[in-house]
Tab-separated table of C-alpha atoms in Angstrom:
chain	number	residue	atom	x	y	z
Z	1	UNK	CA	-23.371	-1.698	-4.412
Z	2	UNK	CA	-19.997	-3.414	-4.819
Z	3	UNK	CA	-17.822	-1.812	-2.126
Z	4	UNK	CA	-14.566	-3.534	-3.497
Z	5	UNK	CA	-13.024	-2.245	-6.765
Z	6	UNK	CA	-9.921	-2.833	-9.093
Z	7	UNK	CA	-8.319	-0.485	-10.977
Z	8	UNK	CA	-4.936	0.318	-12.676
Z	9	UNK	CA	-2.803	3.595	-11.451
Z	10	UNK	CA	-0.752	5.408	-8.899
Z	11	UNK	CA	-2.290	4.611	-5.481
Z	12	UNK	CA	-0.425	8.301	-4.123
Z	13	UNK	CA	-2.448	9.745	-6.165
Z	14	UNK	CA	-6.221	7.657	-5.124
Z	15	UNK	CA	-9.471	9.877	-3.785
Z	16	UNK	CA	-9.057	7.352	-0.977
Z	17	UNK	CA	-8.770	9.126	2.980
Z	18	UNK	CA	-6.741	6.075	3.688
Z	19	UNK	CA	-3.781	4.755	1.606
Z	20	UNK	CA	-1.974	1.637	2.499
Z	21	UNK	CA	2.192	1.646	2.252
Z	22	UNK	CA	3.240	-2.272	2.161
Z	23	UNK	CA	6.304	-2.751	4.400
Z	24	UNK	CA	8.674	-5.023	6.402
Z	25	UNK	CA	8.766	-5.002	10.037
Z	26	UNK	CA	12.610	-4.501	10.235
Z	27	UNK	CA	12.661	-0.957	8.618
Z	28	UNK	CA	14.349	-2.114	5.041
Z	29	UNK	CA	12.724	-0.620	2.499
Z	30	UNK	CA	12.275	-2.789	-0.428
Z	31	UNK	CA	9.517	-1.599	-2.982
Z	32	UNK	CA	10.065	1.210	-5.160
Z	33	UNK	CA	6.053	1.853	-3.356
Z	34	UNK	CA	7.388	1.803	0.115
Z	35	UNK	CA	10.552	4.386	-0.882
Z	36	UNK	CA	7.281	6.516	-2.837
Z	37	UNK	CA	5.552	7.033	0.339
Z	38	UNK	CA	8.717	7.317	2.287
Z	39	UNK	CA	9.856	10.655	0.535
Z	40	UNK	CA	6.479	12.044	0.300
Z	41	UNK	CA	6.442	11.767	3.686
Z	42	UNK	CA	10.099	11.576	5.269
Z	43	UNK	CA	8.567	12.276	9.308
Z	44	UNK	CA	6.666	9.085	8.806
Z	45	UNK	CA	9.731	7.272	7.471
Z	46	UNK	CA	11.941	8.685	10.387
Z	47	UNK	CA	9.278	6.723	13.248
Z	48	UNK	CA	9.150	3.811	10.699
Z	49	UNK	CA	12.689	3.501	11.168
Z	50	UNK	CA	12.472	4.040	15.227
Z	51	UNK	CA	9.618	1.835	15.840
Z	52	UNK	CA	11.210	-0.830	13.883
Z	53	UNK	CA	14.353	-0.628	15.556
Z	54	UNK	CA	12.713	-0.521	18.902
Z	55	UNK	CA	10.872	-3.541	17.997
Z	56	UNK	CA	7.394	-1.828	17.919
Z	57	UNK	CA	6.688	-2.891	14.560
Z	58	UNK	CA	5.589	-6.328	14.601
Z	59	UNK	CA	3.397	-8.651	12.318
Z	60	UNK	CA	-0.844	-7.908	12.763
Z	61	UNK	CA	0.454	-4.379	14.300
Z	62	UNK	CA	-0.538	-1.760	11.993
Z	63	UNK	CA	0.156	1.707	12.270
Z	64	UNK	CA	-1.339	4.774	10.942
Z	65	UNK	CA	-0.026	8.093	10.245
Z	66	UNK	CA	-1.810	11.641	9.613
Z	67	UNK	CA	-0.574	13.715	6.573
Z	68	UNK	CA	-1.909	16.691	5.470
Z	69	UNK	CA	-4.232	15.151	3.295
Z	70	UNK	CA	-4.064	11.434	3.544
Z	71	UNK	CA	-3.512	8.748	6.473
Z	72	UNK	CA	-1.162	6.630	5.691
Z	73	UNK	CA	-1.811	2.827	7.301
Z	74	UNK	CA	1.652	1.511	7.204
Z	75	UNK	CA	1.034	-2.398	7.347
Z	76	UNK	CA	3.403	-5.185	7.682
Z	77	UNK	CA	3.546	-7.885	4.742
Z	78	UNK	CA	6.833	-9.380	5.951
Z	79	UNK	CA	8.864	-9.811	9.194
Z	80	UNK	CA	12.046	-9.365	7.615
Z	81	UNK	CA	12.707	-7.986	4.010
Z	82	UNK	CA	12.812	-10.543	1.769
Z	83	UNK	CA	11.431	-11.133	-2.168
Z	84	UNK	CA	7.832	-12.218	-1.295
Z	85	UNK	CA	5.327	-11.019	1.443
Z	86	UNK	CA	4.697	-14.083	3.662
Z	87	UNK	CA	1.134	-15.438	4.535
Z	88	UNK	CA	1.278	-15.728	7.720
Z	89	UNK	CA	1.724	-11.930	8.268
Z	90	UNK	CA	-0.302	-10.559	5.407
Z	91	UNK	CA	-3.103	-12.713	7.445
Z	92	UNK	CA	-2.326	-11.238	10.973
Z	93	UNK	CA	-1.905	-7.371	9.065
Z	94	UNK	CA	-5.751	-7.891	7.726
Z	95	UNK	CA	-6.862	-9.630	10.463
Z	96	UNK	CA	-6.019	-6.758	12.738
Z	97	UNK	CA	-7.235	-4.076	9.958
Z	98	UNK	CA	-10.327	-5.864	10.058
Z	99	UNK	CA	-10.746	-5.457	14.082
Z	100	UNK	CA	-10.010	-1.649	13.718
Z	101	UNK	CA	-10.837	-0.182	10.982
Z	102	UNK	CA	-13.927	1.742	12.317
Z	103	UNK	CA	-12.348	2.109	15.353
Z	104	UNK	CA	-9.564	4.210	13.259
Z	105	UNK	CA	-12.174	5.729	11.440
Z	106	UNK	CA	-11.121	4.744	8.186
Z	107	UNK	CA	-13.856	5.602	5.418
Z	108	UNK	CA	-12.087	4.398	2.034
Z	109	UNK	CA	-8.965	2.968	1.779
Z	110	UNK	CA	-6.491	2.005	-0.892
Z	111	UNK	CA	-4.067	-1.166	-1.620
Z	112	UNK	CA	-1.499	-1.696	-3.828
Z	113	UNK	CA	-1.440	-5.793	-4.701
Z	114	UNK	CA	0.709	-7.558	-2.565
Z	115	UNK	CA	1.285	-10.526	-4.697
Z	116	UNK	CA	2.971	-11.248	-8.267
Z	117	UNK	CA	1.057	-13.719	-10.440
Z	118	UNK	CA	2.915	-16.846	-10.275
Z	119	UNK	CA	5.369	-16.289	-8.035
Z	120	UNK	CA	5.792	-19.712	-6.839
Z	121	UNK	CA	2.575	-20.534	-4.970
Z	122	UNK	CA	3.029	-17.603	-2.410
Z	123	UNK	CA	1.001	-15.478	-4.625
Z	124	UNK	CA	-2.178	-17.304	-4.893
Z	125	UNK	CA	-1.764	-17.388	-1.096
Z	126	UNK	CA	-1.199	-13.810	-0.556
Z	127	UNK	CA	-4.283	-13.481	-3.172
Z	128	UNK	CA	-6.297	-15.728	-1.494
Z	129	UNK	CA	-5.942	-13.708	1.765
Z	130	UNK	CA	-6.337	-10.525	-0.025
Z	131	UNK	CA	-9.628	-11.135	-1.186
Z	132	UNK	CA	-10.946	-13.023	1.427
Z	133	UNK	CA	-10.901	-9.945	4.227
Z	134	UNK	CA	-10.986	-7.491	1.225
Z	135	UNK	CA	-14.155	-8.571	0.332
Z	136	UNK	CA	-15.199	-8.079	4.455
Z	137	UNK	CA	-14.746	-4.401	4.759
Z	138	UNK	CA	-17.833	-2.570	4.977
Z	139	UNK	CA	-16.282	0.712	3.241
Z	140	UNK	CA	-14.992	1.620	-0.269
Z	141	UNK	CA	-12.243	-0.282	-0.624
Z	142	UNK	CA	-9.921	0.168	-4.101
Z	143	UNK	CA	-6.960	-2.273	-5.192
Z	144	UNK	CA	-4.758	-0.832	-7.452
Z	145	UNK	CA	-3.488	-3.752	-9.822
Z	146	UNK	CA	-0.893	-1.800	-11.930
Z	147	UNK	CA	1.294	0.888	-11.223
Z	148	UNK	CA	0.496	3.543	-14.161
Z	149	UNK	CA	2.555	6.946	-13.211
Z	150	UNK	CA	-0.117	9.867	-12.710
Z	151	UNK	CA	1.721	13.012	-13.256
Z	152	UNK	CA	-0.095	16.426	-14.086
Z	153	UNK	CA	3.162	18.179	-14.909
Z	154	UNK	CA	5.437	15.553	-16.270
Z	155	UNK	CA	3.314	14.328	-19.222
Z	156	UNK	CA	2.950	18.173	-20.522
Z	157	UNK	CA	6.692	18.777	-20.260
Z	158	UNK	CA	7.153	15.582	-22.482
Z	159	UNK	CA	4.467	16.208	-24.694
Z	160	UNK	CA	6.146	20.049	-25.274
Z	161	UNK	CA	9.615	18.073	-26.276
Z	162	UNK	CA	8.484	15.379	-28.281
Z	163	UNK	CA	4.813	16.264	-29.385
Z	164	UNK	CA	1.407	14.354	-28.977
Z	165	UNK	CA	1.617	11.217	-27.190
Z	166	UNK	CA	-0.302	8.314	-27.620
Z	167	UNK	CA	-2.157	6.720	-24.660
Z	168	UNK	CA	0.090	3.843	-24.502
Z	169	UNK	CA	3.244	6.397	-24.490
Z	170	UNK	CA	1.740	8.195	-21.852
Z	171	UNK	CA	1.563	5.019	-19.628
């Protein structure tokens, strides 16, 4: 059984018991993902913001917070906020997830992609590192490739305005 999967959607909304928010280490947030997780869950973004200005957020230190439903592993991809996750810390943020994972009890968990296609060579890199501890977890593990909103109110309202939508609309 292939424990690693790919799919297209929203990663909030994942069967996952672990999701992971992407962030810098200095408390910028800088992904329309990151802000997402961030107002869901506004306690977790309020000790984001004091561990990173105590300095307690570093590279290869992850940290995981409890919601009601979901934990959260909040996992560096960059020292400082910037355009592109660098290497060297996407490396030391797996590396460490890969030390503790069972030790966290995580059973599943959920990524968004770190990396843009292309984007100089930084995202074969990032890709490359992905995969390559991705592929090591011993749990369910799910990669969401595309953001596709998942709303189960928001579609209907449309739909009542403007009539039937097609699939492609609805994406």
């Amino acid at each position: 059984m292939d424990l690693l999967s790919y799919q297209k959607g929203d990663i909030l909304c994942s069967n996952c018991q672990t999701l992971v928010n992407p962030v810098s280490c200095d408390g910028t947030i800088d992904s329309y993902l990151s802000k997402r997780f961030f107002m869901r869950y506004p306690a977790m973004y309020t000790k984001y913001l004091q561990f990173c200005k105590e300095k307690q957020f570093t590279p290869g230190k992850l940290w995981m917070y409890q919601g009601k439903t979901k934990n959260i592993l909040n996992f560096p991809i960059k020292e400082i906020s910037n355009l592109v996750p660098q290497p060297k810390v996407v490396k030391a943020s797996f590396m460490r997830l890969a030390e503790t994972y069972q030790d966290r009890n995580i059973s599943s968990i959920a990524f968004p992609r770190f990396f843009e296609p292309n984007l100089f060579n930084d995202g074969a890199e990032i890709q490359k590192i992905c995969n390559d501890f991705l592929s090591r977890l011993s749990i369910p593990t799910v990669v969401y490739t595309d953001y596709i909103p998942h709303s189960k109110t928001l579609i209907p309202l449309i739909t009542k305005l403007v009539g039937v939508l097609s699939e492609e609309e609805k994406k």
